[in-house]
PDB file of C-alpha atoms in Angstrom:
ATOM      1  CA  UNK A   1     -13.184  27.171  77.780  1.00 43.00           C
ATOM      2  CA  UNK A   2     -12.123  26.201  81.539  1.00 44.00           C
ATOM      3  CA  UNK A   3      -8.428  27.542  80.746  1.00 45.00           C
ATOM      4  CA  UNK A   4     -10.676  31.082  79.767  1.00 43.00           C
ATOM      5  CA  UNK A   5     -12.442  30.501  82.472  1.00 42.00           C
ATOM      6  CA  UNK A   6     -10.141  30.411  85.234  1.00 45.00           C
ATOM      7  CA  UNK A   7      -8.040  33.296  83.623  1.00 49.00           C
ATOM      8  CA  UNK A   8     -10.931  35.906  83.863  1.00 46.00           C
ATOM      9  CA  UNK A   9     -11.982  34.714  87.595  1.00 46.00           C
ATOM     10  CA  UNK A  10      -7.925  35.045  88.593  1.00 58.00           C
ATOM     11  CA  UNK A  11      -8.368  39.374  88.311  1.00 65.00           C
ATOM     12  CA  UNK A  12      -9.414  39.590  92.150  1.00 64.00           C
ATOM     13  CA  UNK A  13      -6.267  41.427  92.391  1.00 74.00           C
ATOM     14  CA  UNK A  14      -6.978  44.164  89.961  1.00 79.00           C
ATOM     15  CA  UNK A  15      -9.066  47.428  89.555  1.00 85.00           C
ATOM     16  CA  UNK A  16     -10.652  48.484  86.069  1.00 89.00           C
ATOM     17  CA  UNK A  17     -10.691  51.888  85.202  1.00 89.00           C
ATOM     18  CA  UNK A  18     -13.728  52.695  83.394  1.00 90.00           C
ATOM     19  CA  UNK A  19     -15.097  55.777  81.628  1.00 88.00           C
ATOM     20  CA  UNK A  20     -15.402  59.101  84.134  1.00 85.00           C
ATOM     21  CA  UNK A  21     -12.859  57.438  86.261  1.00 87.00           C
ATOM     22  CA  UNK A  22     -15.411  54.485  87.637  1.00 90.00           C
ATOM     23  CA  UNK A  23     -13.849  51.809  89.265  1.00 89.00           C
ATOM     24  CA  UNK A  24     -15.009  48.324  88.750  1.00 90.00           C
ATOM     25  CA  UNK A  25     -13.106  46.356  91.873  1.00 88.00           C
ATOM     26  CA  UNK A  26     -13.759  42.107  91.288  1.00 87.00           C
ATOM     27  CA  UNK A  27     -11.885  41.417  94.724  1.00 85.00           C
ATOM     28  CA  UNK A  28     -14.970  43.635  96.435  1.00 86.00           C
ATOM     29  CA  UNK A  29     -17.773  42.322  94.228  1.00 88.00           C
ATOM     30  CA  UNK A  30     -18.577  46.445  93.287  1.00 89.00           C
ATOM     31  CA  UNK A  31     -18.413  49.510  91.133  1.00 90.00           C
ATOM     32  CA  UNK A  32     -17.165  52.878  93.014  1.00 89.00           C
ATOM     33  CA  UNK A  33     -17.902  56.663  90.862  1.00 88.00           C
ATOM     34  CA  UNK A  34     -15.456  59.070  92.340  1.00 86.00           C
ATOM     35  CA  UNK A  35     -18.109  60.603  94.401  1.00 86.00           C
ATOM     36  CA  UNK A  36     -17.756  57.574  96.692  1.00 84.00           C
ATOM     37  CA  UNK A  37     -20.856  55.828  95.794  1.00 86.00           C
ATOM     38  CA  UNK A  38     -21.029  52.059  95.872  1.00 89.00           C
ATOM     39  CA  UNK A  39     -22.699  49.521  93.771  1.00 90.00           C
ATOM     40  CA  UNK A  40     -22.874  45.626  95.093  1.00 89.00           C
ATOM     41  CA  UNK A  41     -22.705  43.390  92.536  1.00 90.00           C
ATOM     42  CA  UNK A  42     -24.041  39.491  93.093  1.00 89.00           C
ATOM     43  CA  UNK A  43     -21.859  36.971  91.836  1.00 89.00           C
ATOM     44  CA  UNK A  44     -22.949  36.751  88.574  1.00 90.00           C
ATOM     45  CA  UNK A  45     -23.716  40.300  87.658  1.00 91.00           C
ATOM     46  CA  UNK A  46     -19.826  40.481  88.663  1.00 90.00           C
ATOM     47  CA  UNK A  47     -18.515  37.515  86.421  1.00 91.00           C
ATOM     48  CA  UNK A  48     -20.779  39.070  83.491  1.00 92.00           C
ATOM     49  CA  UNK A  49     -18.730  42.096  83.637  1.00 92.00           C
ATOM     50  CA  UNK A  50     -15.846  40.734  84.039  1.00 92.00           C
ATOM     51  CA  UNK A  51     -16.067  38.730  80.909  1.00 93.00           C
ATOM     52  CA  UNK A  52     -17.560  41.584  79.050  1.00 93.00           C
ATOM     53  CA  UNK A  53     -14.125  43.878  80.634  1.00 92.00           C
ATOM     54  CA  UNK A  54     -11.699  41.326  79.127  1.00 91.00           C
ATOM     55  CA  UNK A  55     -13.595  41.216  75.617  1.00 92.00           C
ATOM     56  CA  UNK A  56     -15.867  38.529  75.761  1.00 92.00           C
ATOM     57  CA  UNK A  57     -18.989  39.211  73.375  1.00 92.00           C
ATOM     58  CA  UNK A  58     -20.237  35.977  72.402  1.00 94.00           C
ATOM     59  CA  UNK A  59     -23.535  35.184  74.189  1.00 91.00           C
ATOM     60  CA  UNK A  60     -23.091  31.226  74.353  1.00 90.00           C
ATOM     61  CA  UNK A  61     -19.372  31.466  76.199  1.00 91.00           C
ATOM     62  CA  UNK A  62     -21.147  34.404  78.276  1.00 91.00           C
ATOM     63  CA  UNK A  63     -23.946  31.726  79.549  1.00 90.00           C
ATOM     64  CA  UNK A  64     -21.377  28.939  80.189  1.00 89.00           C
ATOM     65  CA  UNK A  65     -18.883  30.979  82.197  1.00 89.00           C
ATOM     66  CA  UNK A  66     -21.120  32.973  84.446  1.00 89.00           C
ATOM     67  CA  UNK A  67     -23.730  30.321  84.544  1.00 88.00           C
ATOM     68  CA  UNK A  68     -21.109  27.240  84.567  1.00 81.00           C
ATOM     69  CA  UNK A  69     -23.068  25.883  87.941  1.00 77.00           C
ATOM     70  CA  UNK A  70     -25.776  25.081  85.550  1.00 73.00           C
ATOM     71  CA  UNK A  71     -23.004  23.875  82.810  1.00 70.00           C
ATOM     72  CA  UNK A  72     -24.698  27.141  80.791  1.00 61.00           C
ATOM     73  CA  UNK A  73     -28.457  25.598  80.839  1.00 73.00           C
ATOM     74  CA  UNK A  74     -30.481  29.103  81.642  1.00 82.00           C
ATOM     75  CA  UNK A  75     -33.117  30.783  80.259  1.00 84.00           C
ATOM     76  CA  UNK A  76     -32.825  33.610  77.780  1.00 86.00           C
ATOM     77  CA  UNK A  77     -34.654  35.624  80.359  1.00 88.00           C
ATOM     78  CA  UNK A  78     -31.741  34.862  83.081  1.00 89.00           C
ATOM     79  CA  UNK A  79     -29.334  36.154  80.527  1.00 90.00           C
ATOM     80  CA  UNK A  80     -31.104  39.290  79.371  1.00 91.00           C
ATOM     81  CA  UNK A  81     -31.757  40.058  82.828  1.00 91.00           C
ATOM     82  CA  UNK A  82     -28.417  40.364  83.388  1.00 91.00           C
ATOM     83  CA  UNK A  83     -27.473  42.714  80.984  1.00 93.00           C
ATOM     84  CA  UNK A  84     -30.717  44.911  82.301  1.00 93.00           C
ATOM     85  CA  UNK A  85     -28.709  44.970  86.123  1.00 92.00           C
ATOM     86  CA  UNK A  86     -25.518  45.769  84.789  1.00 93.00           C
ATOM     87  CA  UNK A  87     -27.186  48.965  82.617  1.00 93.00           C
ATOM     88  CA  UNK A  88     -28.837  49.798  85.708  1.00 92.00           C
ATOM     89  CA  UNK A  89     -25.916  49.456  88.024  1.00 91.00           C
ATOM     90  CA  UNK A  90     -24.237  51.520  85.259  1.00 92.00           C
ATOM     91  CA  UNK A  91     -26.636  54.181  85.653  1.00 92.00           C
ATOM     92  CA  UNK A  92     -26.117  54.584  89.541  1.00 91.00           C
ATOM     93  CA  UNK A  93     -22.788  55.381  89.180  1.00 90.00           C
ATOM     94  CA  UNK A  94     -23.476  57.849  86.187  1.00 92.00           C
ATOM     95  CA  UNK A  95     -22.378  55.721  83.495  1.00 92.00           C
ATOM     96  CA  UNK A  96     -24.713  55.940  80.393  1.00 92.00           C
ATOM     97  CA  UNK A  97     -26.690  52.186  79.801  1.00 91.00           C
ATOM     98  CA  UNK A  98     -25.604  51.975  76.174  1.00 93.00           C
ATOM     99  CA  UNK A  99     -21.698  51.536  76.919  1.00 93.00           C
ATOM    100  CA  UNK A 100     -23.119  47.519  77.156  1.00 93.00           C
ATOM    101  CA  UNK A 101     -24.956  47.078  73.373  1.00 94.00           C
ATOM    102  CA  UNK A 102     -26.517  43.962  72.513  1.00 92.00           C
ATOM    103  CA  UNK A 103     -25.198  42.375  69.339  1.00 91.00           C
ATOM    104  CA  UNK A 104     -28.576  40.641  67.521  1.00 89.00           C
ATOM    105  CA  UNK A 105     -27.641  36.981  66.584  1.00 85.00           C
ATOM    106  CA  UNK A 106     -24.076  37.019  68.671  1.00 91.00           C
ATOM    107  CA  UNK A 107     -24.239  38.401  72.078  1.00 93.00           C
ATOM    108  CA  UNK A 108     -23.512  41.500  74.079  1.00 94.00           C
ATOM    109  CA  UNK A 109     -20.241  44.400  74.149  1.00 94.00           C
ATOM    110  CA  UNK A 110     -18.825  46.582  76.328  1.00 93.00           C
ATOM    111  CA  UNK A 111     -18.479  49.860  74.272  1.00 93.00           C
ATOM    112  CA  UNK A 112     -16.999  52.175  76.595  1.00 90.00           C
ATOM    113  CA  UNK A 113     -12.895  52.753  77.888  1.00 89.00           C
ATOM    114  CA  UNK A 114     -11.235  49.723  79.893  1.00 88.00           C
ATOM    115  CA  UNK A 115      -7.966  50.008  81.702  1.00 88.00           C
ATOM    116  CA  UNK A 116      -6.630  47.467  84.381  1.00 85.00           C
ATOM    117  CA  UNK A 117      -4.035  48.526  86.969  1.00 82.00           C
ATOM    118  CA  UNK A 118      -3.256  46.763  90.193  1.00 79.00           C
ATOM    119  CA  UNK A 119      -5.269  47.122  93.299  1.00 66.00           C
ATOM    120  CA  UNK A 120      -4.560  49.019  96.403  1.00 66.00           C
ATOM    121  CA  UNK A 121      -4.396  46.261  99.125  1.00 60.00           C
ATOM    122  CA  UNK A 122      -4.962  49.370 101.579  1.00 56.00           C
ATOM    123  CA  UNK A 123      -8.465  50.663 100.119  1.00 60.00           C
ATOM    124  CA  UNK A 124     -11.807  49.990 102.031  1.00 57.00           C
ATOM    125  CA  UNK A 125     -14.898  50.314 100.795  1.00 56.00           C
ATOM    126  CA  UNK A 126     -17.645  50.165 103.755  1.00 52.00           C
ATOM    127  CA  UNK A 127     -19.731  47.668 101.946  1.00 49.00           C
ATOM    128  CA  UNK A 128     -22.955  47.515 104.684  1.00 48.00           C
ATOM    129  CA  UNK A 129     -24.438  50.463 102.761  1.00 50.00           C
ATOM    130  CA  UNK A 130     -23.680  49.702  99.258  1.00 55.00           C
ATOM    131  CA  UNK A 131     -26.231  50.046  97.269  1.00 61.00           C
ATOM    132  CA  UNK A 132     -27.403  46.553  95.073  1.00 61.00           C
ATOM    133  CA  UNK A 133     -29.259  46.422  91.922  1.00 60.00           C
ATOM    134  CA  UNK A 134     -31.919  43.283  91.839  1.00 59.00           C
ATOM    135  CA  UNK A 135     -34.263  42.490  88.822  1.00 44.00           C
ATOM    136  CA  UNK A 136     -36.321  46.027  88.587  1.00 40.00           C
ATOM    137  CA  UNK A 137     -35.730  47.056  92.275  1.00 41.00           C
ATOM    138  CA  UNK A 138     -32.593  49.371  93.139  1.00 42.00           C
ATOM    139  CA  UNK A 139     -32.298  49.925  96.829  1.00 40.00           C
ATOM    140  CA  UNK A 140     -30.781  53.515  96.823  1.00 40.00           C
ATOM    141  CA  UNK A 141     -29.126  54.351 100.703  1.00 38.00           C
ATOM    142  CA  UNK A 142     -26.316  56.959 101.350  1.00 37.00           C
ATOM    143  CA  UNK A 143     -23.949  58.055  99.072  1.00 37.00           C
ATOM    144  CA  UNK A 144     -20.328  56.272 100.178  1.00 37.00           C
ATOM    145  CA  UNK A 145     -16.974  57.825 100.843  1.00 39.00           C
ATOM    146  CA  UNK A 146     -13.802  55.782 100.116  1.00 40.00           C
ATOM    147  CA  UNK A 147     -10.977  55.488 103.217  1.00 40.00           C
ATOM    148  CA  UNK A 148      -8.042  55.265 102.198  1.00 36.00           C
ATOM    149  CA  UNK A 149      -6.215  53.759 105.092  1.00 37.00           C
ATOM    150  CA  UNK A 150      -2.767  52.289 105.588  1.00 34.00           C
ATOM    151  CA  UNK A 151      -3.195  49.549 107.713  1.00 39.00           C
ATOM    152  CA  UNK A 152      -1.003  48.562 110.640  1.00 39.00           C
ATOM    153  CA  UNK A 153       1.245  45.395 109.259  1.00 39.00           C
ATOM    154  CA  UNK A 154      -0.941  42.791 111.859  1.00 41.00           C
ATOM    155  CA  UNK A 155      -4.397  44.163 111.189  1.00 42.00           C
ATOM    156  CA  UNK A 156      -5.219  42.554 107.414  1.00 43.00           C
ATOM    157  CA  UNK A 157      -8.148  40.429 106.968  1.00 43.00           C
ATOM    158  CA  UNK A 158      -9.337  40.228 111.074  1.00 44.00           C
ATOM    159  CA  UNK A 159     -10.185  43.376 111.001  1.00 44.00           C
ATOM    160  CA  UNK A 160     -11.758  43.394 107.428  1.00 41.00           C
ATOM    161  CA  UNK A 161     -13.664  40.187 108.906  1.00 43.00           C
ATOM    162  CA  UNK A 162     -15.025  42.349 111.918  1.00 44.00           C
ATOM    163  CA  UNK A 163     -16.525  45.223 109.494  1.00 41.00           C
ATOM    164  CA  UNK A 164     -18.223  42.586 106.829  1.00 43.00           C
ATOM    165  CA  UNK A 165     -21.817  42.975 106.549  1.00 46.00           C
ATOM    166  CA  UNK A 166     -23.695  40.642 108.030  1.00 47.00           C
ATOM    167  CA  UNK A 167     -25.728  39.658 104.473  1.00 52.00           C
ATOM    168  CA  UNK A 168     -22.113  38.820 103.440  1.00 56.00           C
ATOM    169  CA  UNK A 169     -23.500  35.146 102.743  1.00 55.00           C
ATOM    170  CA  UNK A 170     -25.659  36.258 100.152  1.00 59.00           C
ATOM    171  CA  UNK A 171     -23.108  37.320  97.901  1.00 61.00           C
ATOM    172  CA  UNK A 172     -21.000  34.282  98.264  1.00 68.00           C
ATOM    173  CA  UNK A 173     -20.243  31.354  96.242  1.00 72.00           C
ATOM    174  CA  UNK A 174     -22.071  29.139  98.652  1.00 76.00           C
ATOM    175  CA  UNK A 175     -25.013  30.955  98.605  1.00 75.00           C
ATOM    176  CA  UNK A 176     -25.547  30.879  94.998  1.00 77.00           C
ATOM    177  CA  UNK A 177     -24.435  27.293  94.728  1.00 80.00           C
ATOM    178  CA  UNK A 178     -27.133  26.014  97.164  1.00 83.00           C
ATOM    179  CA  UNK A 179     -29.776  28.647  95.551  1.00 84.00           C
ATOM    180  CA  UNK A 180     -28.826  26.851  92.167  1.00 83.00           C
ATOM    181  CA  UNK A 181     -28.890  23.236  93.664  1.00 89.00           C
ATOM    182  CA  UNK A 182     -32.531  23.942  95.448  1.00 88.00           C
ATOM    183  CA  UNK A 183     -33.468  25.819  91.835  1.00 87.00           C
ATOM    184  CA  UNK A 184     -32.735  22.530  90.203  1.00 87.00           C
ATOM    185  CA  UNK A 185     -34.571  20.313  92.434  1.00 89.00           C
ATOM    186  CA  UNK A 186     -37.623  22.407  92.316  1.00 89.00           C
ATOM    187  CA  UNK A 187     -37.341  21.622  88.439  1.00 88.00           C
ATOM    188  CA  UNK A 188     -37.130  18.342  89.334  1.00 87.00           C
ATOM    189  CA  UNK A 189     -39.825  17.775  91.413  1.00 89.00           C
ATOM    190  CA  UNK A 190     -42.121  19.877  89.483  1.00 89.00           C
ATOM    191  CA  UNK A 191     -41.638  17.621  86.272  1.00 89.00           C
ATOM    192  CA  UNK A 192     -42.150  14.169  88.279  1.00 89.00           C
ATOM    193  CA  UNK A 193     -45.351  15.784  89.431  1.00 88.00           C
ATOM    194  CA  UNK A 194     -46.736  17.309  86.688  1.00 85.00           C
ATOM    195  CA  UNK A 195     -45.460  13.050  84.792  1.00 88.00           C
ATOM    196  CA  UNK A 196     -47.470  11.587  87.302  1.00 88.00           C
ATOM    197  CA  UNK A 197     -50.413  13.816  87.207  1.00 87.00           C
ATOM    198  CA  UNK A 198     -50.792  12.978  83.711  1.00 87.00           C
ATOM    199  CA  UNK A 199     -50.173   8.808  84.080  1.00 85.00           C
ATOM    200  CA  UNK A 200     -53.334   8.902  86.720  1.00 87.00           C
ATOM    201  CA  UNK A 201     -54.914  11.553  85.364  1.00 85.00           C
ATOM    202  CA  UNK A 202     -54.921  10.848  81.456  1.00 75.00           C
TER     203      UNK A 202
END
């Protein structure tokens, strides 16, 4: 499982080609249509499609790799969820919703073309104005263009550091982490209250 794992969270340095010539890009957290516009994905809506790009369909590995935090304890609710912001991230970039199909008893399938080739080091993707898919709400903004840029052989990640969006923490690993940690605690205290509530009370 951690061998599986570690392999699907090493394609950073790839692009997927998907149907209609979207790009799914893991090293930028987004989906790009060829019209330029940009999807944000949050951390897990991107490992969920990652696993579903490299073949995964069973619903139990799903839960423990993109929820592995949480050593796979979610809700169904979390996972369905999941599924419903990848369909509608689909649908912003003009893919159709039913290229992911739920499999009853087993778990969920991408159904549509996949092909992985290398990705160009030299591509930017202005990433302030993506739009994000969260829960029901889609927060549509501008339509994106992609630059194409070669980049001076001194100017790599400084200058990529100088154009990040400033929300950049709350797509990061950190940010989830401590939202996960503070999620459990709440659990936590929530269950010693509602225990002691019933010793005094009952």
């Amino acid at each position: 499982m951690e061998e599986a794992c570690d392999n699907v969270m090493d394609n950073d340095e790839l692009s997927f080609i998907l149907n209609d010539g979207i790009q799914f890009l893991p090293g930028k957290r987004c989906i790009i249509n060829q019209t330029g516009t940009v999807i944000s994905l949050s951390e897990n809506n991107y490992r969920f499609l990652l696993l579903l790009l490299n073949g995964e369909t069973d619903k139990q590995n799903i839960i423990n790799q993109v929820w592995h935090e949480q050593r796979g304890s979610v809700s169904d609710s979390s996972y369905y969820g999941q599924i419903y912001m990848l369909r509608k991230a689909f649908e912003l970039v003009g893919l159709s919703s039913s290229l992911i199909k739920t499999i009853p008893r087993k778990g969920v399938k991408y159904m549509g073309k996949v092909g992985k080739i290398k990705a160009d080091p030299d591509l930017e993707v202005e990433m302030c104005n993506a739009q994000t898919v969260d829960g029901e709400n889609c927060l549509p903004q501008e339509s994106l263009k992609i630059n194409y840029e070669l980049k001076p052989a001194g100017s790599g990640p400084q200058g990529a550091r100088k154009s990040a969006p400033h929300n950049e923490l709350f797509h990061s690993k950190r940010w989830n982490l401590l939202i996960s940690i503070l999620a459990v605690l709440a659990v936590c205290w929530l269950t010693t209250l509602f225990v002691a509530i019933i010793y005094l009370f009952f």
